[in-house]
């Protein structure tokens, strides 16, 4: 189930990042989206460790 959410989050935020980069040419908003993507994947991957605390 964990891998389902990691793949879902990657597809969702990856697609959003591509669209932001393509259509918001003078903006760097896609960088924030990629940072959120990396943090989300890290949290989901290590969710067992967070629950044990």
PDB file of C-alpha atoms in Angstrom:
ATOM      1  CA  UNK A   1       0.000   0.000   0.000  1.00  0.00           C
ATOM      2  CA  UNK A   2       2.913   2.295   0.719  1.00  0.00           C
ATOM      3  CA  UNK A   3       4.229   1.953  -2.841  1.00  0.00           C
ATOM      4  CA  UNK A   4       0.817   2.797  -4.257  1.00  0.00           C
ATOM      5  CA  UNK A   5       0.873   6.156  -2.473  1.00  0.00           C
ATOM      6  CA  UNK A   6       4.488   6.835  -3.467  1.00  0.00           C
ATOM      7  CA  UNK A   7       3.696   6.198  -7.152  1.00  0.00           C
ATOM      8  CA  UNK A   8       0.459   8.196  -6.936  1.00  0.00           C
ATOM      9  CA  UNK A   9       2.242  11.167  -5.325  1.00  0.00           C
ATOM     10  CA  UNK A  10       5.055  10.985  -7.873  1.00  0.00           C
ATOM     11  CA  UNK A  11       2.662  11.011 -10.816  1.00  0.00           C
ATOM     12  CA  UNK A  12       0.506  13.764  -9.378  1.00  0.00           C
ATOM     13  CA  UNK A  13       3.234  16.200  -8.366  1.00  0.00           C
ATOM     14  CA  UNK A  14       5.483  15.247 -11.283  1.00  0.00           C
ATOM     15  CA  UNK A  15       2.746  16.106 -13.771  1.00  0.00           C
ATOM     16  CA  UNK A  16       1.946  19.313 -11.894  1.00  0.00           C
ATOM     17  CA  UNK A  17       5.616  20.297 -11.964  1.00  0.00           C
ATOM     18  CA  UNK A  18       5.867  19.697 -15.720  1.00  0.00           C
ATOM     19  CA  UNK A  19       2.770  21.807 -16.357  1.00  0.00           C
ATOM     20  CA  UNK A  20       4.042  24.619 -14.120  1.00  0.00           C
ATOM     21  CA  UNK A  21       7.396  24.632 -15.851  1.00  0.00           C
ATOM     22  CA  UNK A  22       5.793  24.681 -19.297  1.00  0.00           C
ATOM     23  CA  UNK A  23       3.057  27.265 -18.759  1.00  0.00           C
ATOM     24  CA  UNK A  24       4.566  29.519 -16.073  1.00  0.00           C
ATOM     25  CA  UNK A  25       7.743  30.335 -17.957  1.00  0.00           C
ATOM     26  CA  UNK A  26       8.976  33.252 -15.807  1.00  0.00           C
ATOM     27  CA  UNK A  27       8.132  31.542 -12.517  1.00  0.00           C
ATOM     28  CA  UNK A  28      10.139  29.095 -10.444  1.00  0.00           C
ATOM     29  CA  UNK A  29       7.023  27.605  -8.806  1.00  0.00           C
ATOM     30  CA  UNK A  30       7.860  24.143 -10.152  1.00  0.00           C
ATOM     31  CA  UNK A  31      10.867  23.997  -7.812  1.00  0.00           C
ATOM     32  CA  UNK A  32       8.562  24.279  -4.780  1.00  0.00           C
ATOM     33  CA  UNK A  33       6.397  21.501  -6.218  1.00  0.00           C
ATOM     34  CA  UNK A  34       9.436  19.243  -6.658  1.00  0.00           C
ATOM     35  CA  UNK A  35      10.577  19.941  -3.078  1.00  0.00           C
ATOM     36  CA  UNK A  36       7.109  19.033  -1.769  1.00  0.00           C
ATOM     37  CA  UNK A  37       7.247  15.868  -3.893  1.00  0.00           C
ATOM     38  CA  UNK A  38      10.598  14.824  -2.404  1.00  0.00           C
ATOM     39  CA  UNK A  39       9.452  15.536   1.155  1.00  0.00           C
ATOM     40  CA  UNK A  40       6.197  13.655   0.628  1.00  0.00           C
ATOM     41  CA  UNK A  41       7.946  10.602  -0.754  1.00  0.00           C
ATOM     42  CA  UNK A  42      10.410  10.653   2.140  1.00  0.00           C
ATOM     43  CA  UNK A  43       7.607  10.844   4.714  1.00  0.00           C
ATOM     44  CA  UNK A  44       5.566   8.077   3.091  1.00  0.00           C
ATOM     45  CA  UNK A  45       8.609   5.814   2.725  1.00  0.00           C
ATOM     46  CA  UNK A  46       9.553   6.258   6.409  1.00  0.00           C
ATOM     47  CA  UNK A  47       6.010   6.281   7.820  1.00  0.00           C
ATOM     48  CA  UNK A  48       6.671   3.280  10.086  1.00  0.00           C
ATOM     49  CA  UNK A  49       9.504   5.136  11.779  1.00  0.00           C
ATOM     50  CA  UNK A  50       7.296   8.196  12.336  1.00  0.00           C
ATOM     51  CA  UNK A  51       4.502   6.077  13.830  1.00  0.00           C
ATOM     52  CA  UNK A  52       6.879   4.364  16.301  1.00  0.00           C
ATOM     53  CA  UNK A  53       7.884   7.688  17.839  1.00  0.00           C
TER      54      UNK A  53
END
